[in-house]
Amino acid sequence: MSGGGVVPDVCLLFERKCQAFDLAHENTRPGAILAFLNADWRDFESIPAKKESPDHAITLFDFHRLLSETGWQLTHRIECPLSSERLSGTLVQRMQDKRILGTVSRTLLIAKHI
């Protein structure tokens, strides 16, 4: 799995070298290391923090469980700060008015194949 699989397909088409991984452990060489950058996992722009439900989101715990169940062992969890410039003043004001919790970081998970 490499995103939607587009990158490996394009590399094959243009006869370029590319390495991708598959969560299915039988397709992964032993000792492989995976870096997984968690980007899109919740709808924070329209739901007040008190009304958020994990039933409508993919949480970090879900990613951890999925990786663990497919032969990966998490070794590191790193918080990667993002620039606050990605949130405009208008967006911040709307989030404050609606009491919406915003984030300016992403979580990087490092795992090794076991």
Rosetta silent file (secondary structure, phi, psi, omega in degrees, C-alpha in Angstrom):
SEQUENCE: MSGGGVVPDVCLLFERKCQAFDLAHENTRPGAILAFLNADWRDFESIPAKKESPDHAITLFDFHRLLSETGWQLTHRIECPLSSERLSGTLVQRMQDKRILGTVSRTLLIAKHI
SCORE:     score description
SCORE:     0.000 S_00000001
   1 L     0.000  120.964  176.929    0.000    0.000    0.000 S_00000001
   2 L  -135.245   87.530 -170.894    1.527    3.269   -1.047 S_00000001
   3 L    63.689 -126.999  176.916   -1.211    5.819   -0.777 S_00000001
   4 L   -92.157    6.134 -178.858   -3.736    4.667   -3.329 S_00000001
   5 L    90.043    2.894 -176.860   -1.070    2.736   -5.211 S_00000001
   6 H   -68.093  -43.365 -176.468   -0.670    5.470   -7.835 S_00000001
   7 H   -58.479  -51.859  178.578    3.032    6.133   -7.172 S_00000001
   8 H   -61.175  -37.299  179.946    4.201    2.541   -7.785 S_00000001
   9 H   -63.579  -43.719  179.552    1.974    2.291  -10.869 S_00000001
  10 H   -66.538  -40.661  178.314    3.382    5.489  -12.388 S_00000001
  11 H   -61.558  -41.654  177.251    6.943    4.399  -11.597 S_00000001
  12 H   -63.090  -42.442 -179.440    6.333    1.096  -13.352 S_00000001
  13 H   -60.503  -41.398 -178.477    4.831    2.887  -16.347 S_00000001
  14 L   -94.908   13.216  178.146    7.868    5.164  -16.688 S_00000001
  15 L    54.386   44.218  177.297   10.296    2.344  -15.869 S_00000001
  16 L  -104.997  154.387  176.229   11.479    4.060  -12.674 S_00000001
  17 L   -80.609  140.960  179.898   12.594    2.365   -9.478 S_00000001
  18 L  -155.097  138.431  174.030   10.182    2.630   -6.584 S_00000001
  19 L  -114.866  131.110  177.051    9.830    0.889   -3.259 S_00000001
  20 L  -133.232  170.991 -179.658    6.423    0.603   -1.636 S_00000001
  21 L  -125.217  162.660  176.932    5.077   -1.542    1.149 S_00000001
  22 L  -127.052  131.544 -179.681    2.073   -3.734    1.669 S_00000001
  23 L   -63.109  -22.873  178.693    0.431   -4.064    5.071 S_00000001
  24 L   -68.474  113.850 -172.051   -0.016   -7.773    4.405 S_00000001
  25 H   -61.521  -25.957 -179.402    2.947   -9.202    6.288 S_00000001
  26 H   -69.590  -15.158  179.262    3.433  -12.122    3.902 S_00000001
  27 H   -99.936    3.708 -174.297    4.435   -9.613    1.189 S_00000001
  28 L  -114.318  135.638 -179.766    6.948   -7.723    3.335 S_00000001
  29 L   -71.698  146.170  178.798   10.563   -8.680    3.895 S_00000001
  30 L   -60.489  141.623  178.853   11.593   -9.316    7.528 S_00000001
  31 L    84.016   -0.505  178.972   13.192   -6.324    9.228 S_00000001
  32 L   -62.426  147.243  178.627   11.526   -3.753    6.960 S_00000001
  33 E  -115.514  138.947 -176.093   10.935   -0.360    8.570 S_00000001
  34 E  -121.345  133.065  171.579    7.810    1.691    7.945 S_00000001
  35 E  -112.839  120.487 -175.123    7.272    5.424    8.449 S_00000001
  36 E  -120.713  111.839 -179.868    3.568    6.287    8.554 S_00000001
  37 E   -96.330  111.918 -178.277    2.583    9.967    8.631 S_00000001
  38 E   -77.222  118.094 -177.252   -0.939   10.342    9.924 S_00000001
  39 L  -114.449  -64.454 -173.100   -2.606   13.197    8.063 S_00000001
  40 L  -107.714  111.289 -177.479   -6.380   12.998    7.620 S_00000001
  41 L  -141.739  -11.018  177.950   -8.250   11.331   10.417 S_00000001
  42 L  -151.576  156.132  179.323  -10.997   13.594   11.720 S_00000001
  43 L   -95.760   89.322 -175.061  -13.384   16.298   10.561 S_00000001
  44 L   -90.793   -5.104 -175.611  -12.350   19.146   12.848 S_00000001
  45 L   -87.209  -12.351 -174.388  -13.818   22.020   10.858 S_00000001
  46 L  -128.624   -3.451 -175.193  -17.495   21.383   11.475 S_00000001
  47 L  -122.318  123.576  175.529  -17.954   19.563   14.786 S_00000001
  48 L   -57.875  145.761 -175.279  -17.531   21.110   18.252 S_00000001
  49 H   -54.068  -39.873 -178.411  -14.970   19.209   20.345 S_00000001
  50 H   -67.725  -21.637 -177.867  -17.576   18.066   22.894 S_00000001
  51 H   -99.439   -1.538  179.367  -19.694   16.520   20.127 S_00000001
  52 L   -64.443  143.217  178.818  -16.881   14.663   18.340 S_00000001
  53 L  -127.664  130.075  177.359  -17.335   10.918   18.222 S_00000001
  54 H   -65.457  -13.150  177.056  -14.569    8.390   17.585 S_00000001
  55 H   -68.371  -19.929 -177.932  -17.206    6.370   15.724 S_00000001
  56 H  -111.559   22.236 -179.163  -16.938    8.913   12.894 S_00000001
  57 L  -144.448  158.817  171.796  -13.146    9.164   12.798 S_00000001
  58 L  -103.437  111.382 -175.325  -10.103    7.025   12.256 S_00000001
  59 L   -92.117  169.094  176.656   -8.027    7.547   15.372 S_00000001
  60 H   -58.992  -33.141  178.457   -4.369    6.955   16.051 S_00000001
  61 H   -64.569  -36.293  177.158   -5.441    3.907   18.058 S_00000001
  62 H   -64.538  -43.039  177.997   -7.082    2.466   14.924 S_00000001
  63 H   -63.589  -42.385  179.318   -3.854    2.893   12.947 S_00000001
  64 H   -60.802  -45.865 -179.817   -1.865    1.296   15.784 S_00000001
  65 H   -62.446  -45.613 -179.758   -4.254   -1.665   15.923 S_00000001
  66 H   -60.222  -46.413  179.214   -4.197   -2.117   12.139 S_00000001
  67 H   -63.788  -43.225 -179.796   -0.411   -2.078   11.987 S_00000001
  68 H   -62.845  -39.635 -178.467   -0.110   -4.464   14.952 S_00000001
  69 H   -72.352  -15.491 -177.004   -2.593   -6.908   13.441 S_00000001
  70 L  -110.900   23.927  172.282   -0.696   -7.003   10.153 S_00000001
  71 L    89.628   17.407  178.564    2.741   -7.916   11.490 S_00000001
  72 E  -111.206  142.585  177.243    4.186   -4.494   12.357 S_00000001
  73 E  -115.485  121.139  179.504    5.565   -3.483   15.761 S_00000001
  74 E   -69.995  131.700  179.625    5.484    0.228   16.599 S_00000001
  75 E  -112.844  -28.068 -178.819    8.849    1.476   17.796 S_00000001
  76 E  -145.489  148.308  171.697    8.380    5.260   17.840 S_00000001
  77 E  -130.240  117.368 -174.669    5.599    7.846   17.920 S_00000001
  78 E  -122.411  128.999  175.362    6.757   11.341   16.980 S_00000001
  79 E   -85.569  125.100 -177.796    4.664   14.520   17.011 S_00000001
  80 E  -110.309  105.711 -178.866    5.485   16.650   13.948 S_00000001
  81 E   -68.470  146.570  175.506    4.445   20.288   14.374 S_00000001
  82 L  -112.176  161.199  177.422    3.016   22.145   11.403 S_00000001
  83 L   -67.223  138.247  176.696    3.079   25.850   10.744 S_00000001
  84 H   -71.288   -8.677  179.089    0.139   27.724   12.242 S_00000001
  85 H   -65.061  -17.766  179.413   -0.001   29.632    8.936 S_00000001
  86 H   -70.116  -14.227  177.700   -2.144   26.823    7.535 S_00000001
  87 L  -108.385  114.158  179.394   -5.027   28.198    9.636 S_00000001
  88 L   -72.149  161.250  178.463   -6.254   31.598    8.490 S_00000001
  89 H   -58.384  -39.055  178.764   -7.517   34.140   10.991 S_00000001
  90 H   -63.719  -44.144  179.567  -11.060   33.664    9.695 S_00000001
  91 H   -64.311  -43.011  178.643  -10.862   29.899   10.135 S_00000001
  92 H   -61.558  -42.187  179.781   -9.459   30.254   13.659 S_00000001
  93 H   -62.250  -44.068  177.816  -12.268   32.680   14.546 S_00000001
  94 H   -62.128  -40.814  179.720  -14.929   30.272   13.253 S_00000001
  95 H   -65.869  -39.568  177.651  -13.346   27.427   15.203 S_00000001
  96 H   -65.213  -44.384 -179.830  -13.283   29.526   18.377 S_00000001
  97 H   -60.546  -40.092 -178.255  -16.914   30.589   17.920 S_00000001
  98 H   -90.914   -0.339 -179.015  -18.053   26.982   17.439 S_00000001
  99 L    59.232   45.482  179.780  -15.623   25.654   20.104 S_00000001
 100 L   -94.671  134.568  179.672  -13.962   23.367   17.566 S_00000001
 101 L   -86.559  119.595  178.732  -10.641   21.769   18.477 S_00000001
 102 L  -106.637  159.916  178.883   -8.030   22.267   15.760 S_00000001
 103 L  -125.945  145.594  175.398   -4.620   20.669   15.427 S_00000001
 104 L  -125.545   44.439  175.445   -1.352   22.005   14.073 S_00000001
 105 E  -155.126  165.848  172.573    0.596   18.780   14.104 S_00000001
 106 E  -130.400  159.438 -179.040    0.675   15.320   12.611 S_00000001
 107 E  -108.218  127.776  177.497    1.784   12.082   14.166 S_00000001
 108 E  -102.534  121.678  176.938    4.590   10.039   12.630 S_00000001
 109 E  -104.823  131.880  175.230    4.560    6.344   13.503 S_00000001
 110 E  -111.867  130.006 -178.210    7.698    4.267   12.981 S_00000001
 111 E  -137.827  155.428  174.400    7.250    0.501   12.907 S_00000001
 112 E  -120.971  149.827 -179.931    9.324   -2.536   12.073 S_00000001
 113 E   -78.376  131.748 -179.772    8.171   -5.734   10.478 S_00000001
 114 L  -114.538    0.000    0.000    8.233   -8.697   12.861 S_00000001
